XYZ file of C-alpha atoms in Angstrom:
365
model
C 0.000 0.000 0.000
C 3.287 2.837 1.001
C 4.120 2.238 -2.651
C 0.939 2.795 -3.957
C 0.575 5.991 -2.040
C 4.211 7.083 -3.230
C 2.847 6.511 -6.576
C -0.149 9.039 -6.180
C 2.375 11.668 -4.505
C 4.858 11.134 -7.113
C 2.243 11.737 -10.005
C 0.702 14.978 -7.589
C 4.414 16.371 -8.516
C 4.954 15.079 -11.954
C 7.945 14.769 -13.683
C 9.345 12.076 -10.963
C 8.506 8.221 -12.445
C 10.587 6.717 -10.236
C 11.901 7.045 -6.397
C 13.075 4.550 -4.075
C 12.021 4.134 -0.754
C 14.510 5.987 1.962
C 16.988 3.318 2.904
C 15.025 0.885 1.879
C 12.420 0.637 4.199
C 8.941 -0.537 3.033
C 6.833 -0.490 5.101
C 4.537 -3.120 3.735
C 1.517 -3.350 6.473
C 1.170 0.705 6.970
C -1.785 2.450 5.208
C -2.940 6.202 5.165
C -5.449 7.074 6.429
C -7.744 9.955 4.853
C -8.461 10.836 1.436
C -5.955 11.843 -1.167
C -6.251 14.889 -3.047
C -4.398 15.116 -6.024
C -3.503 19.012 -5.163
C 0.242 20.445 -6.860
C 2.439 21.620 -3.782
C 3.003 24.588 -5.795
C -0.308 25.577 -4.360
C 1.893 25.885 -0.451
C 4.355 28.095 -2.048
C 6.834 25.179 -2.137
C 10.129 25.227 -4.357
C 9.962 22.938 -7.172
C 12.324 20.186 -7.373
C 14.575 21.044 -9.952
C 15.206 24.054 -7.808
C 15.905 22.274 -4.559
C 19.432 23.213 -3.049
C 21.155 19.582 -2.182
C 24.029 21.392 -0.810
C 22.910 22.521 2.827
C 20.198 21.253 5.408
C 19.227 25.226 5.225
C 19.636 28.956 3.927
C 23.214 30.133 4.393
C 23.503 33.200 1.913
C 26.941 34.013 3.143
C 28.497 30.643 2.278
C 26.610 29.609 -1.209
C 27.946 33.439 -2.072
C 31.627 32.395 -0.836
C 31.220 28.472 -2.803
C 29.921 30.000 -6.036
C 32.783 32.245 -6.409
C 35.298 29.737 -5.214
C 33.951 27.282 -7.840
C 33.550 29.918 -10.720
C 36.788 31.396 -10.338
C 38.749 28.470 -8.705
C 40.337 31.221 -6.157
C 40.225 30.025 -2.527
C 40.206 33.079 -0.889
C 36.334 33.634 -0.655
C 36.516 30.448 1.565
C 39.353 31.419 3.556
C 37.575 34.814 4.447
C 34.585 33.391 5.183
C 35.803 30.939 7.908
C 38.019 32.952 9.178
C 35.320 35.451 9.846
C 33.141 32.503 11.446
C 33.260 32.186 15.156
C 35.596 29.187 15.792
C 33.336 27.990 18.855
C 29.953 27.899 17.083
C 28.609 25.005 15.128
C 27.998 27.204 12.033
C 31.633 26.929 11.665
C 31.556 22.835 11.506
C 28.895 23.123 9.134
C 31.115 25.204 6.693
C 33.925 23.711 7.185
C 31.475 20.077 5.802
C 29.926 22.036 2.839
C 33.408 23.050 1.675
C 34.563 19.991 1.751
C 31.721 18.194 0.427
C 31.773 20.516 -2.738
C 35.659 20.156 -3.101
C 35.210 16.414 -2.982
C 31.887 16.684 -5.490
C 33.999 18.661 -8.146
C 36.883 15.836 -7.739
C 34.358 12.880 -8.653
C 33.029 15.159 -11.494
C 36.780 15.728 -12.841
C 38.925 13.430 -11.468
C 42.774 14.771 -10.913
C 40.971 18.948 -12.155
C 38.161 18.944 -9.664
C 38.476 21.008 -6.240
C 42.020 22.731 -7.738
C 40.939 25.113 -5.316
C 41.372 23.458 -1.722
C 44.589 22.214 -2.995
C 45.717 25.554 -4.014
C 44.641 26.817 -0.604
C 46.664 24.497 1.416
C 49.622 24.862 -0.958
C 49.430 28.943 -0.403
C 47.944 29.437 2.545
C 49.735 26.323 4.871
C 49.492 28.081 7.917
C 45.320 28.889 7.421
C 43.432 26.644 10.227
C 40.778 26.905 8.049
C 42.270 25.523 4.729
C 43.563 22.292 7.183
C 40.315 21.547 8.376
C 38.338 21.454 5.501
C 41.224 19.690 3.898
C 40.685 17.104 6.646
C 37.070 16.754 6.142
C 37.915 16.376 2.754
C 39.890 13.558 3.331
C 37.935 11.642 5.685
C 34.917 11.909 2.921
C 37.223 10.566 0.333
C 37.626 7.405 2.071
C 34.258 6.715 3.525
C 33.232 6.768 -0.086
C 34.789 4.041 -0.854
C 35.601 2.019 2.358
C 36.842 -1.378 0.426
C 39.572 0.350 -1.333
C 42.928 -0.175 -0.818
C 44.000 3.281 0.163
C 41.496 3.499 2.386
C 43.350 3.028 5.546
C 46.271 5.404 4.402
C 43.659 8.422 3.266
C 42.128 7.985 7.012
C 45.829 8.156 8.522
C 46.424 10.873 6.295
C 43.439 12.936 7.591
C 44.404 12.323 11.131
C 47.590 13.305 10.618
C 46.243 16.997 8.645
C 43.402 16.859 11.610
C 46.639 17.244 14.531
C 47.733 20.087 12.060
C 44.409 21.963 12.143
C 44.063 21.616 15.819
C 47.766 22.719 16.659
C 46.959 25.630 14.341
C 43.275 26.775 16.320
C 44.035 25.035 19.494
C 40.330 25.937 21.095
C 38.401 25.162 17.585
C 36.707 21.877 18.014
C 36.018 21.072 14.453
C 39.515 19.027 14.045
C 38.683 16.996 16.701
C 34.804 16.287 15.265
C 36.253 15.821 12.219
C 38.748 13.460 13.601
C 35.673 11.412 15.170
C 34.830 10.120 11.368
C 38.794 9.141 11.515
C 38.152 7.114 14.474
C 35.202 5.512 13.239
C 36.577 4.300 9.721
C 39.461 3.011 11.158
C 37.440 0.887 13.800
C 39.430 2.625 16.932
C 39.191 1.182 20.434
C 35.680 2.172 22.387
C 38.299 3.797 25.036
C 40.513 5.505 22.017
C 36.745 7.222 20.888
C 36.215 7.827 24.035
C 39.763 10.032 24.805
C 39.013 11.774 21.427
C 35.240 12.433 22.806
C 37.006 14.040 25.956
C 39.013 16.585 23.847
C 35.374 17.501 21.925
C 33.693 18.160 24.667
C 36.168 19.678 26.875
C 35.880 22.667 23.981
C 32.478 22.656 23.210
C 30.621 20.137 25.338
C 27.248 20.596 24.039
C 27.740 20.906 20.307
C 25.122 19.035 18.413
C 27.321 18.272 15.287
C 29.666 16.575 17.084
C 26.825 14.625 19.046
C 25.622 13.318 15.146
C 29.613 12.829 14.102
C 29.905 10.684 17.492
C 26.609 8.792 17.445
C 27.585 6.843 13.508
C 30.756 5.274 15.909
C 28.380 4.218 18.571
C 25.664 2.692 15.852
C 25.378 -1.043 15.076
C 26.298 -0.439 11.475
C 29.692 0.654 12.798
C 31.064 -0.394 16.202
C 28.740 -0.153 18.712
C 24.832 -1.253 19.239
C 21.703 0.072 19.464
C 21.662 0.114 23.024
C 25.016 1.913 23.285
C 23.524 4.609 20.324
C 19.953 4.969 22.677
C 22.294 4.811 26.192
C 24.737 8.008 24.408
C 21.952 9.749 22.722
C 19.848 10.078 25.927
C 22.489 10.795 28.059
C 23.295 13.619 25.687
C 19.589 14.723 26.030
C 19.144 14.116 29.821
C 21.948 16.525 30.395
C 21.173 19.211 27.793
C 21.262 22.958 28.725
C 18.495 25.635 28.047
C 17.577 26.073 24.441
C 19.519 22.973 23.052
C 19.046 20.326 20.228
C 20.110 17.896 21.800
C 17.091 16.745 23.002
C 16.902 15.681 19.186
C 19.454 13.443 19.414
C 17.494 10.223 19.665
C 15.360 10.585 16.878
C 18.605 10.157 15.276
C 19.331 7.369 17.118
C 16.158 5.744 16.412
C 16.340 6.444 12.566
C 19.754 4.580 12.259
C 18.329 1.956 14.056
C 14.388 1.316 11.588
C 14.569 -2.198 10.430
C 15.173 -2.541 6.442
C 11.739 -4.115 6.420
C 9.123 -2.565 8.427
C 6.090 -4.786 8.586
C 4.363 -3.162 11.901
C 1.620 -0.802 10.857
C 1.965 1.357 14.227
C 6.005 1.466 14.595
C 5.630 4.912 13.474
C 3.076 5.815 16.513
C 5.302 3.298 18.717
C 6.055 4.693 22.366
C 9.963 4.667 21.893
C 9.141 6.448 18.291
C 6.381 8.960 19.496
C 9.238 9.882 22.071
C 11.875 10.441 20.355
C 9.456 12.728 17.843
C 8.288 14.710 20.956
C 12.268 15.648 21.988
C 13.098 16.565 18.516
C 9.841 18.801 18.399
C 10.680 20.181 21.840
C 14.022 20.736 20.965
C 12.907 22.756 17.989
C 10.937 25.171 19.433
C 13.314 25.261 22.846
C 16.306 26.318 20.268
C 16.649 29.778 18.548
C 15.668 30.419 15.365
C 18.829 30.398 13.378
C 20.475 27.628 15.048
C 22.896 26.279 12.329
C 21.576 22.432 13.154
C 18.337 23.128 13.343
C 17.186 22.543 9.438
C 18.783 18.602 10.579
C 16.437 17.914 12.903
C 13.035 19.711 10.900
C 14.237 17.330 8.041
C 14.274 14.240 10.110
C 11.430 15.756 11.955
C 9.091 15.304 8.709
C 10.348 12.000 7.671
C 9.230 10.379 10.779
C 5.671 12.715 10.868
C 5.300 11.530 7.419
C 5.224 8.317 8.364
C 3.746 8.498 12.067
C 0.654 10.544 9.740
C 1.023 13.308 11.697
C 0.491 15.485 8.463
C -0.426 18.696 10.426
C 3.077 18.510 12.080
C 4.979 17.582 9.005
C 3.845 20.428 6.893
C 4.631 22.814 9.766
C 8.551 21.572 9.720
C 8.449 21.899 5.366
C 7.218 25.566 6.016
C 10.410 25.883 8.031
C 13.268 23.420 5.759
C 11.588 24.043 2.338
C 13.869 25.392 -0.649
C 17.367 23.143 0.960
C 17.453 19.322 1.047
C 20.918 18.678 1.910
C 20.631 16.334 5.396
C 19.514 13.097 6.292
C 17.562 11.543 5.226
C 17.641 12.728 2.195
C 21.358 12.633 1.628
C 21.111 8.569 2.264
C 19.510 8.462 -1.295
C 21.303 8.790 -4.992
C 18.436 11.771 -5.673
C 17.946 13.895 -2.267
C 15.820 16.076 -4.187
C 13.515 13.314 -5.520
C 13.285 11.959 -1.834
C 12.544 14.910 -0.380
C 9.575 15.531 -3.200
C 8.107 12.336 -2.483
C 7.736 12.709 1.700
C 6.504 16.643 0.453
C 3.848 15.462 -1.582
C 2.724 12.916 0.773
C 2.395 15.427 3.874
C 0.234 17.644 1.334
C -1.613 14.347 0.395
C -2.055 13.597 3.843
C -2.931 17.025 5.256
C -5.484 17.617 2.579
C -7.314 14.140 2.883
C -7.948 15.536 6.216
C -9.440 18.958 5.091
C -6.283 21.005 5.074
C -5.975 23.466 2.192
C -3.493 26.387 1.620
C -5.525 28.600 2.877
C -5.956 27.006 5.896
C -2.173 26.325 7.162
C -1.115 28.284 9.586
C 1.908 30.800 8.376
């Protein structure tokens, strides 16, 4: 029935023929409820898909400006002014320092041995920048993950560690090396005590930074080295001890999504207590948080996954109002076409809201 109802929010947005379920859960036994209108999400105001940014989780004018003139000139100083301008201690800083990187490394699969000239050039000119080392780290560690059975996959991790000591002795207090270093950790299957030293040195600089709380929970996952207990046990321990006007009350929704089964074949999982939950921190953590909290657009994207899915369409369109236009985070990103992911769970909340008398008009702005 889930692909059915994909099928009838795929058509809603035309264009799409085909889009595979998120990490490849089905979801066989769930139905919606409600009737399904076949309304265009045009109609909400919505971006249309072949406009979606699949760079960032969110809006960051300042950085797509910086990216776009890096890329169309292939001069690295937009990107060194722009984190050096970025407060080392806030997360909006980690998140840069990813994009970056995640461009530089896009442009190298696109031309391989041309692409991402630019970071190279940087290092090569600038080998003193903290900035230029860290996203060169990042850089690094995403080169390897993407192919973990190569043979240089081991040496490209060591490498990274070795640029990640660089960027730290070059910005002692910045925490970013040492986040970035947790993906070094994790690829190379370090000792639970060896994560845990390198976990000291995160939070000792910034001890409730929500990045690093996603870039530590993958170690701690059963994919990787740990279990879901140990992922639920860190997650709410992160939560439990979470300051005023945190996300990391989010944290494990995360958990939780890492966690589904490939083959869901309980209708109600989605309105499960240890789901509903994990739903209520993230949406408490949300409002709790201020407004242009770099991580937020993260959790609102998770946020309407699970909605999506729980039927909460009410909810769900009240996190697009807030993520629409930028599709760049999970879950998206787990799929070969964020964009076309993203379109599907849209349409479906619009389904969804409007088989229960919802119109444009009538959402709340």
């Amino acid at each position: 029935m889930e692909y059915l109802i994909f099928l009838i929010a795929i058509i809603m947005i035309g264009g799409l023929l085909v889009v595979p379920a998120v990490r490849g859960i089905r979801g066989e036994g769930k139905t919606m409820r409600g009737a399904v209108r076949a309304t265009d999400p045009d109609a909400y105001g919505f971006v249309p898909p072949d406009r979606l940014d699949v760079r960032l989780p969110g809006p960051d004018r300042e950085l797509i400006e910086a990216l776009e003139k890096v890329q169309h000139t292939q001069d690295w100083q937009p990107a060194a002014r722009l984190l050096a301008a970025t407060d080392a201690s806030s997360e909006l800083r980690w998140q840069r320092v990813q994009t970056l990187a995640g461009a530089a490394v896009f442009e190298l699969a696109q031309a391989p041995g041309q692409g991402g000239m630019w970071l190279r050039t940087w290092r090569v000119a600038a080998p003193e920048d903290p900035g230029a080392a860290a996203v060169h780290a990042e850089f690094l560690v995403r080169q390897a993950l993407r192919d973990p059975s190569s043979a240089d996959f081991r040496m490209i991790l060591e490498e990274a560690r070795t640029v990640c000591a660089e960027a730290a002795r070059l910005a002692p207090g910045d925490p970013v090396p040492y986040i970035i270093e947790l993906g070094v950790a994790r690829g190379l299957a370090c000792r639970q005590a060896d994560f845990e030293e390198l976990w000291s040195k995160v939070i000792e600089r910034a001890p409730h930074h929500m990045g690093a709380h996603l870039a530590a929970l993958h170690y701690w996952c059963e994919k990787w080295h740990g279990s879901q207990d140990l992922a639920d046990a860190f997650t709410h321990a992160a939560a439990g001890t979470a300051p005023a006007n945190s996300l990391l009350p989010a944290l494990p929704l995360f958990a939780v999504f890492e966690h589904l089964p490939e083959a869901d074949l309980v209708r109600t999982l989605y309105e499960s207590a240890v789901v509903t939950r994990a739903i209520e921190g993230a949406l408490f953590a949300v409002h709790e948080a201020p407004a242009d909290h770099p991580v937020q657009p993260h959790v609102r994207h998770l946020l309407v996954w699970f909605l999506v899915r729980a039927e909460r369409y009410a909810e769900a369109m009240e996190q697009l109002r807030h993520v629409d236009g930028h599709v760049g985070a999970v879950p998206w990103s787990y799929g070969t076409d964020p964009a076309a992911e993203y379109t599907a769970y849209r349409a479906l909340a619009v389904a969804g809201w409007e088989g229960r008398g919802g119109t444009p008009a009538t959402l709340p702005r």
